[in-house]
Amino acid sequence: MTSHSLSASDGLVIAMLAMMVLSLGVLVVLVVCMRRNVAQRDRQVDELLEEIAENEKRSKSATAMGEKAPPAEPWERDGDWWKQ
């Protein structure tokens, strides 16, 4: 009977393979979690963000055409408040 014992180099190879498999598993779990979170996104939030972008685009085009900018809210400061 021959005895099959593991040498130190065999242990190192096994440990490295285990770490590589563990790292790959962590990456797979991260990808699965990201895909699941993207699938659960709230469509209303996306619509709201698109609406806000459209409003900003309209206000910029209105000021570029020379129309008067909409009045600022009472809590907003002028754009050059720091120059004063």
mmCIF file of N, CA, C and O in Angstrom, residues 17 30-31 33 35 38 45 54 58-59 66 81:
data_model
loop_
_atom_site.group_PDB
_atom_site.id
_atom_site.type_symbol
_atom_site.label_atom_id
_atom_site.label_comp_id
_atom_site.label_asym_id
_atom_site.label_seq_id
_atom_site.Cartn_x
_atom_site.Cartn_y
_atom_site.Cartn_z
ATOM 1 N N LEU A 17 -6.978 27.342 -5.633
ATOM 2 C CA LEU A 17 -8.166 26.974 -6.404
ATOM 3 C C LEU A 17 -9.439 27.295 -5.629
ATOM 4 O O LEU A 17 -10.422 27.788 -6.194
ATOM 5 N N LEU A 30 -22.993 38.876 -7.034
ATOM 6 C CA LEU A 30 -23.134 40.313 -7.260
ATOM 7 C C LEU A 30 -23.893 40.597 -8.552
ATOM 8 O O LEU A 30 -24.767 41.472 -8.590
ATOM 9 N N VAL A 31 -23.570 39.881 -9.612
ATOM 10 C CA VAL A 31 -24.258 40.092 -10.891
ATOM 11 C C VAL A 31 -25.733 39.739 -10.762
ATOM 12 O O VAL A 31 -26.608 40.464 -11.248
ATOM 13 N N CYS A 33 -27.587 39.791 -8.041
ATOM 14 C CA CYS A 33 -28.241 40.826 -7.221
ATOM 15 C C CYS A 33 -28.469 42.111 -8.016
ATOM 16 O O CYS A 33 -29.520 42.735 -7.893
ATOM 17 N N ARG A 35 -28.855 42.397 -11.287
ATOM 18 C CA ARG A 35 -29.940 42.159 -12.256
ATOM 19 C C ARG A 35 -31.301 42.161 -11.573
ATOM 20 O O ARG A 35 -32.272 42.679 -12.105
ATOM 21 N N VAL A 38 -32.279 45.793 -10.767
ATOM 22 C CA VAL A 38 -32.668 46.538 -11.960
ATOM 23 C C VAL A 38 -34.079 46.149 -12.378
ATOM 24 O O VAL A 38 -34.877 46.989 -12.805
ATOM 25 N N VAL A 45 -40.600 56.435 -10.879
ATOM 26 C CA VAL A 45 -39.429 57.276 -10.630
ATOM 27 C C VAL A 45 -38.752 57.624 -11.953
ATOM 28 O O VAL A 45 -38.344 58.767 -12.173
ATOM 29 N N GLU A 54 -37.304 67.080 -19.092
ATOM 30 C CA GLU A 54 -38.028 67.838 -20.114
ATOM 31 C C GLU A 54 -38.301 69.263 -19.656
ATOM 32 O O GLU A 54 -38.165 70.211 -20.437
ATOM 33 N N ARG A 58 -37.033 72.631 -21.489
ATOM 34 C CA ARG A 58 -37.936 73.707 -21.926
ATOM 35 C C ARG A 58 -37.528 75.050 -21.355
ATOM 36 O O ARG A 58 -37.556 76.065 -22.047
ATOM 37 N N SER A 59 -37.159 75.070 -20.069
ATOM 38 C CA SER A 59 -36.788 76.348 -19.458
ATOM 39 C C SER A 59 -35.498 76.888 -20.071
ATOM 40 O O SER A 59 -35.352 78.091 -20.264
ATOM 41 N N GLY A 66 -35.018 84.200 -25.514
ATOM 42 C CA GLY A 66 -35.239 85.552 -25.040
ATOM 43 C C GLY A 66 -36.476 85.711 -24.184
ATOM 44 O O GLY A 66 -36.796 86.817 -23.762
ATOM 45 N N TRP A 81 -25.257 85.053 -6.219
ATOM 46 C CA TRP A 81 -25.359 85.560 -4.839
ATOM 47 C C TRP A 81 -23.990 85.667 -4.184
ATOM 48 O O TRP A 81 -23.760 86.506 -3.338
#
